[in-house]
Short mmCIF file of C-alpha atoms and ligand atoms in Angstrom, two decimals:
data_model
loop_
_atom_site.label_atom_id
_atom_site.label_comp_id
_atom_site.label_asym_id
_atom_site.label_seq_id
_atom_site.Cartn_x
_atom_site.Cartn_y
_atom_site.Cartn_z
CA UNK A 285 12.57 -11.20 8.60
CA UNK A 286 13.00 -7.45 8.14
CA UNK A 287 10.21 -5.11 9.21
CA UNK A 288 7.48 -5.33 6.52
CA UNK A 289 7.42 -1.55 6.04
CA UNK A 290 10.56 0.53 6.45
CA UNK A 291 10.81 4.11 7.54
CA UNK A 292 11.31 6.82 4.91
CA UNK A 293 14.86 7.39 6.21
CA UNK A 294 15.52 10.69 4.46
CA UNK A 295 15.88 12.95 7.50
CA UNK A 296 19.31 14.59 7.77
CA UNK A 297 20.27 13.71 4.17
CA UNK A 298 21.70 16.31 1.77
CA UNK A 299 19.91 16.99 -1.52
CA UNK A 300 21.03 19.07 -4.50
CA UNK A 301 18.11 20.43 -6.51
CA UNK A 302 18.95 21.95 -9.90
CA UNK A 303 16.46 24.50 -11.16
CA UNK A 304 15.61 24.80 -7.47
CA UNK A 305 14.50 28.39 -7.87
CA UNK A 306 11.76 27.37 -10.34
CA UNK A 307 8.07 26.59 -9.93
CA UNK A 308 8.27 22.81 -9.55
CA UNK A 309 11.65 22.34 -7.94
CA UNK A 310 11.19 25.00 -5.29
CA UNK A 311 8.12 23.05 -4.11
CA UNK A 312 10.08 19.80 -4.27
CA UNK A 313 12.86 21.36 -2.17
CA UNK A 314 10.32 22.54 0.40
CA UNK A 315 8.72 19.08 0.57
CA UNK A 316 12.10 17.49 1.26
CA UNK A 317 12.99 20.18 3.81
CA UNK A 318 9.73 19.43 5.62
CA UNK A 319 11.00 15.89 6.08
CA UNK A 320 14.33 17.13 7.47
CA UNK A 321 16.44 16.98 4.30
CA UNK A 322 19.17 19.63 3.99
CA UNK A 323 18.85 21.31 0.59
CA UNK A 324 21.27 22.96 -1.82
CA UNK A 325 19.14 25.09 -4.14
CA UNK A 326 21.05 25.37 -7.39
CA UNK A 327 19.88 27.73 -10.09
CA UNK A 328 21.29 29.86 -12.88
CA UNK A 329 19.38 32.67 -11.20
CA UNK A 330 21.09 33.26 -7.84
CA UNK A 331 18.34 35.57 -6.58
CA UNK A 332 15.57 32.96 -6.87
CA UNK A 333 17.83 30.26 -5.42
CA UNK A 334 18.61 32.44 -2.39
CA UNK A 335 14.96 33.35 -1.97
CA UNK A 336 13.84 29.69 -1.90
CA UNK A 337 16.68 28.76 0.49
CA UNK A 338 15.78 31.62 2.85
CA UNK A 339 12.09 30.64 2.80
CA UNK A 340 12.98 27.03 3.60
CA UNK A 341 15.27 27.92 6.50
CA UNK A 342 12.70 30.28 7.92
CA UNK A 343 9.67 28.02 7.51
CA UNK A 344 11.05 24.57 8.22
CA UNK A 345 14.19 25.30 10.23
CA UNK A 346 16.12 22.90 7.97
CA UNK A 347 19.46 24.04 6.54
CA UNK A 348 19.15 25.32 2.99
CA UNK A 349 21.63 27.27 0.87
CA UNK A 350 21.22 28.91 -2.54
CA UNK A 351 23.92 28.43 -5.20
CA UNK A 352 24.35 30.11 -8.56
CA UNK A 353 25.41 27.58 -11.18
CA UNK A 354 24.61 26.85 -14.79
CA UNK A 355 23.93 23.11 -15.20
CA UNK A 356 25.95 23.26 -18.42
CA UNK A 357 29.11 24.55 -16.77
CA UNK A 358 31.05 21.71 -15.18
CA UNK A 359 33.54 24.05 -13.50
CA UNK A 360 30.77 25.97 -11.73
CA UNK A 361 29.05 22.74 -10.71
CA UNK A 362 32.31 21.45 -9.24
CA UNK A 363 32.84 24.71 -7.34
CA UNK A 364 29.28 24.44 -5.98
CA UNK A 365 29.91 20.84 -4.94
CA UNK A 366 32.99 21.85 -2.97
CA UNK A 367 31.00 24.49 -1.11
CA UNK A 368 28.04 22.12 -0.53
CA UNK A 369 30.40 19.51 0.93
CA UNK A 370 31.95 22.12 3.23
CA UNK A 371 28.67 23.61 4.39
CA UNK A 372 26.14 20.74 4.28
CA UNK A 373 28.21 17.55 4.04
CA UNK A 374 28.33 14.68 1.51
CA UNK A 375 25.59 14.66 -1.09
CA UNK A 376 22.93 11.92 -0.84
CA UNK A 377 20.32 13.00 -3.38
CA UNK A 378 20.23 14.84 -6.71
CA UNK A 379 17.08 16.16 -8.35
CA UNK A 380 17.77 17.16 -11.94
CA UNK A 381 15.05 19.76 -12.40
CA UNK A 382 16.54 22.49 -14.59
CA UNK A 383 14.86 22.23 -17.97
CA UNK A 384 12.92 24.04 -20.63
CA UNK A 385 12.27 24.71 -24.30
CA UNK A 386 13.56 27.19 -26.92
CA UNK A 387 11.27 29.32 -29.07
CA UNK A 388 13.39 28.66 -32.17
CA UNK A 389 12.69 24.93 -31.85
CA UNK A 390 8.91 25.50 -31.70
CA UNK A 391 6.84 25.32 -34.89
CA UNK A 392 4.15 27.93 -35.29
CA UNK A 393 1.59 25.47 -36.66
CA UNK A 394 0.53 22.10 -35.26
CA UNK A 395 0.01 20.24 -38.54
CA UNK A 396 0.88 21.19 -42.09
CA UNK A 397 -2.30 22.19 -43.90
CA UNK A 398 -2.59 22.90 -47.63
CA UNK A 399 -2.68 26.63 -46.82
CA UNK A 400 0.78 26.35 -45.22
CA UNK A 401 2.46 25.10 -48.39
CA UNK A 402 3.10 28.68 -49.52
CA UNK A 403 4.87 29.49 -46.26
CA UNK A 404 6.76 26.52 -44.87
CA UNK A 405 8.63 28.82 -42.46
CA UNK A 406 5.86 28.34 -39.89
CA UNK A 407 6.21 24.56 -39.99
CA UNK A 408 8.88 21.98 -39.23
CA UNK A 409 10.95 23.44 -42.10
CA UNK A 410 11.37 26.77 -40.31
CA UNK A 411 12.81 25.28 -37.13
CA UNK A 412 16.37 26.23 -36.29
CA UNK A 413 19.12 23.80 -35.35
CA UNK A 414 20.35 26.29 -32.77
CA UNK A 415 17.03 25.87 -30.92
CA UNK A 416 17.44 22.08 -30.93
CA UNK A 417 21.01 22.42 -29.64
CA UNK A 418 19.91 24.74 -26.83
CA UNK A 419 17.00 22.55 -25.77
CA UNK A 420 18.99 19.31 -25.90
CA UNK A 421 21.83 20.95 -24.01
CA UNK A 422 19.61 22.23 -21.21
CA UNK A 423 17.44 19.14 -20.78
CA UNK A 424 19.85 16.33 -21.57
CA UNK A 425 23.37 17.59 -20.89
CA UNK A 426 21.90 19.61 -18.03
CA UNK A 427 20.96 16.26 -16.45
CA UNK A 428 24.13 14.45 -17.49
CA UNK A 429 26.68 16.95 -16.12
CA UNK A 430 25.17 17.45 -12.63
CA UNK A 431 24.90 13.64 -12.36
CA UNK A 432 28.62 13.36 -13.17
CA UNK A 433 29.55 15.98 -10.62
CA UNK A 434 27.17 15.34 -7.71
CA UNK A 435 26.80 11.55 -7.79
CA UNK A 436 30.47 10.93 -6.93
CA UNK A 437 29.77 11.23 -3.19
CA UNK A 438 26.86 8.79 -3.52
CA UNK A 439 28.84 6.15 -5.40
CA UNK A 440 31.76 6.43 -2.96
CA UNK A 441 29.43 6.20 0.06
CA UNK A 442 27.46 3.32 -1.47
CA UNK A 443 24.06 5.02 -1.08
CA UNK A 444 21.96 7.73 -2.62
CA UNK A 445 19.37 8.56 -5.21
CA UNK A 446 18.95 10.61 -8.37
CA UNK A 447 15.54 11.72 -9.61
CA UNK A 448 15.35 13.22 -13.09
CA UNK A 449 12.44 15.40 -14.14
CA UNK A 450 11.05 14.11 -17.42
CA UNK A 451 7.68 14.96 -18.95
CA UNK A 452 4.59 13.41 -20.57
CA UNK A 453 6.19 14.68 -23.79
CA UNK A 454 8.75 11.91 -23.47
CA UNK A 455 6.08 9.28 -24.25
CA UNK A 456 3.86 11.18 -26.64
CA UNK A 457 5.24 14.42 -28.07
CA UNK A 458 3.00 17.46 -27.84
CA UNK A 459 2.51 19.34 -31.07
CA UNK A 460 4.94 22.15 -31.93
CA UNK A 461 7.79 21.29 -29.51
CA UNK A 462 9.82 18.45 -31.08
CA UNK A 463 13.15 19.35 -29.42
CA UNK A 464 11.68 19.49 -25.92
CA UNK A 465 9.87 16.18 -26.44
CA UNK A 466 12.87 14.35 -27.89
CA UNK A 467 15.20 15.67 -25.19
CA UNK A 468 12.82 14.49 -22.45
CA UNK A 469 12.63 11.07 -24.17
CA UNK A 470 16.44 11.05 -23.99
CA UNK A 471 16.17 11.63 -20.25
CA UNK A 472 14.00 8.52 -19.81
CA UNK A 473 16.52 6.46 -21.75
CA UNK A 474 19.46 7.91 -19.80
CA UNK A 475 17.64 7.23 -16.53
CA UNK A 476 17.53 3.55 -17.45
CA UNK A 477 21.15 3.52 -18.61
CA UNK A 478 22.53 5.16 -15.48
CA UNK A 479 20.31 3.01 -13.24
CA UNK A 480 21.92 -0.10 -14.69
CA UNK A 481 25.41 1.41 -14.56
CA UNK A 482 24.98 2.29 -10.87
CA UNK A 483 22.90 -0.78 -9.97
CA UNK A 484 25.56 -2.43 -7.79
CA UNK A 485 26.76 0.79 -6.14
CA UNK A 486 23.72 1.37 -3.90
CA UNK A 487 22.76 4.47 -5.90
CA UNK A 488 19.33 4.39 -7.55
CA UNK A 489 18.30 6.46 -10.56
CA UNK A 490 14.65 7.14 -11.40
CA UNK A 491 12.52 9.83 -13.00
CA UNK A 492 9.16 11.52 -12.67
CA UNK A 493 7.10 12.43 -15.74
CA UNK A 494 4.70 15.21 -14.78
CA UNK A 495 1.51 15.61 -16.75
CA UNK A 496 -0.14 18.98 -17.09
CA UNK A 497 0.28 21.42 -14.27
CA UNK A 498 -1.34 24.82 -14.13
CA UNK A 499 1.32 27.29 -13.06
CA UNK A 500 1.62 31.06 -13.27
CA UNK A 501 3.87 30.60 -16.30
CA UNK A 502 1.37 28.74 -18.48
CA UNK A 503 -1.93 29.99 -17.05
CA UNK A 504 -2.31 32.60 -19.83
CA UNK A 505 -2.05 29.84 -22.46
CA UNK A 506 -4.54 27.49 -20.83
CA UNK A 507 -7.18 29.65 -19.16
CA UNK A 508 -9.01 32.64 -20.65
CA UNK A 509 -8.16 35.53 -18.35
CA UNK A 510 -11.54 37.24 -18.78
CA UNK A 511 -13.95 34.32 -18.60
CA UNK A 512 -11.93 31.84 -16.53
CA UNK A 513 -12.86 29.18 -19.13
CA UNK A 514 -10.32 26.87 -20.77
CA UNK A 515 -8.64 28.12 -23.95
CA UNK A 516 -8.83 25.67 -26.90
CA UNK A 517 -5.38 24.28 -25.90
CA UNK A 518 -6.49 24.01 -22.27
CA UNK A 519 -9.65 22.18 -23.38
CA UNK A 520 -7.58 19.67 -25.35
CA UNK A 521 -5.57 18.96 -22.20
CA UNK A 522 -8.76 18.48 -20.15
CA UNK A 523 -10.11 16.14 -22.83
CA UNK A 524 -6.92 14.06 -22.66
CA UNK A 525 -6.71 13.92 -18.85
CA UNK A 526 -9.17 11.40 -17.37
CA UNK A 527 -9.22 13.22 -14.00
CA UNK A 528 -10.31 16.34 -15.93
CA UNK A 529 -8.14 18.70 -13.93
CA UNK A 530 -4.59 20.04 -13.81
CA UNK A 531 -2.04 18.82 -11.33
CA UNK A 532 -0.09 21.01 -8.94
CA UNK A 533 3.64 20.98 -8.17
CA UNK A 534 2.75 19.74 -4.66
CA UNK A 535 1.27 16.60 -6.23
CA UNK A 536 4.71 15.61 -7.55
CA UNK A 537 6.27 15.52 -4.11
CA UNK A 538 4.80 12.18 -3.04
CA UNK A 539 6.46 10.39 -5.97
CA UNK A 540 9.70 12.27 -5.30
CA UNK A 541 9.83 11.36 -1.62
CA UNK A 542 8.96 7.76 -2.43
CA UNK A 543 11.74 7.48 -5.03
CA UNK A 544 14.38 8.95 -2.72
CA UNK A 545 13.37 7.01 0.37
CA UNK A 546 13.92 3.45 1.53
CA UNK A 547 10.29 2.76 0.59
CA UNK A 548 11.54 2.24 -2.97
CA UNK A 549 14.85 0.52 -2.22
CA UNK A 550 14.39 -2.19 -4.89
CA UNK A 551 13.28 0.30 -7.54
CA UNK A 552 15.70 1.74 -10.07
CA UNK A 553 15.44 2.80 -13.71
CA UNK A 554 11.74 3.68 -13.72
CA UNK A 555 9.82 6.75 -14.81
CA UNK A 556 6.69 7.46 -12.77
CA UNK A 557 3.93 9.33 -14.61
CA UNK A 558 2.15 11.80 -12.32
CA UNK A 559 -0.45 12.85 -14.82
CA UNK A 560 -4.09 12.37 -13.76
CA UNK A 561 -4.26 9.35 -16.10
CA UNK A 562 -3.11 11.18 -19.26
CA UNK A 563 -0.65 8.46 -20.32
CA UNK A 564 -3.23 5.70 -19.75
CA UNK A 565 -5.96 7.24 -21.90
CA UNK A 566 -6.46 6.62 -25.60
CA UNK A 567 -8.92 9.48 -25.86
CA UNK A 568 -11.79 7.08 -26.63
P1 NAD B 246 10.73 26.86 -14.24
O1 NAD B 246 11.12 27.64 -15.44
O2 NAD B 246 9.83 27.48 -13.22
O3 NAD B 246 12.03 26.36 -13.49
C1 NAD B 246 13.21 26.03 -14.15
C2 NAD B 246 14.35 26.61 -13.33
O4 NAD B 246 15.57 26.19 -13.94
C3 NAD B 246 14.37 28.15 -13.33
O5 NAD B 246 14.48 28.64 -12.01
C4 NAD B 246 15.62 28.50 -14.16
O6 NAD B 246 16.29 29.68 -13.71
C5 NAD B 246 16.47 27.26 -13.97
N1 NAD B 246 17.40 27.07 -15.07
C6 NAD B 246 17.14 27.18 -16.40
N2 NAD B 246 18.25 26.95 -17.10
C7 NAD B 246 19.23 26.67 -16.21
C8 NAD B 246 20.60 26.34 -16.33
N3 NAD B 246 21.20 26.27 -17.52
N4 NAD B 246 21.31 26.11 -15.21
C9 NAD B 246 20.72 26.20 -13.98
N5 NAD B 246 19.43 26.51 -13.81
C10 NAD B 246 18.69 26.75 -14.91
O7 NAD B 246 10.12 25.51 -14.81
P2 NAD B 246 9.23 24.40 -14.12
O8 NAD B 246 7.90 24.45 -14.77
O9 NAD B 246 9.31 24.45 -12.65
O10 NAD B 246 9.96 23.09 -14.67
C11 NAD B 246 10.89 22.33 -13.90
C12 NAD B 246 11.16 21.03 -14.64
O11 NAD B 246 9.94 20.31 -14.81
C13 NAD B 246 11.74 21.22 -16.04
O12 NAD B 246 12.67 20.20 -16.30
C14 NAD B 246 10.52 21.06 -16.93
O13 NAD B 246 10.89 20.64 -18.21
C15 NAD B 246 9.78 19.98 -16.18
N6 NAD B 246 8.33 19.90 -16.46
C16 NAD B 246 7.50 20.96 -16.25
C17 NAD B 246 6.14 20.82 -16.48
C18 NAD B 246 5.18 21.97 -16.24
O14 NAD B 246 3.99 21.81 -16.55
N7 NAD B 246 5.62 23.08 -15.68
C19 NAD B 246 5.63 19.61 -16.94
C20 NAD B 246 6.50 18.56 -17.16
C21 NAD B 246 7.86 18.71 -16.90
#
């Protein structure tokens, strides 16, 4: 019989992290580096990618290199892959973290009230297709293309893992952001599809659906700067989260490490909610 509990077995592996200069994925990259994973920090913004890579090398002594690449540009992704292979070796892991929303695909009002009938511009009817295209491109194609480019090493070597970054929005859309929600739902579906497609190759494909995190980018929306109390939107989130607190990017790293490691070797095609109970709660 095999040992009942295996080792993590991620030390010395090579991970590509898209959006690696951002809030969540920089923390994910650091968590992997702590466990001895070599990291390629890929971001549209070269400066942030380089900064995260330098911090990692300095703090953890694990190799880390920043790369400038748009996840929607296959040529740039292929050029980055060539350099990653030369400098770090074959790629074992891919974290598809680049993602976001477009203002033109965000309605100004949550629900149509009678008073809105005079000005439908602020509702669903004022949304712009261009915003939907942008958001779907970044979240969905921005997961699809890096998977096409970076998973080739994994499939050829018969081992590896992809973790896509979904969202609670994929299960239950938040008000006002239909394009973001639908594109994250597409990621869950694609995660399942690719998991099945790769199932016999030794490459596993899973996703993490973060709940509500308090980061510097959304703090102004969720916490009143003067009083430190929740804003009305922040209060709604607290009411919907049984643990009655926000998560932190660090709290996503356990699920990430688990999904990439041998601890989850019979798991593929799942989406793990890391959400303080949000997805389990009916609100009553
Ligand atoms: P962030 O804006 O801090 O990071 C995103 C990073 O992606 C940025 O560094 C940005 O430069 C990069 N990026 C954007 N477009 C790119 C492109 N075309 N090519 C390459 N890089 C690009 O955002 P974050 O909050 O850290 O979010 C990371 C992921 O987590 C996203 O997919 C987001 O949708 C998801 N998510 C975030 C939250 C949250 O509360 N912050 C919750 C659920 C899911």
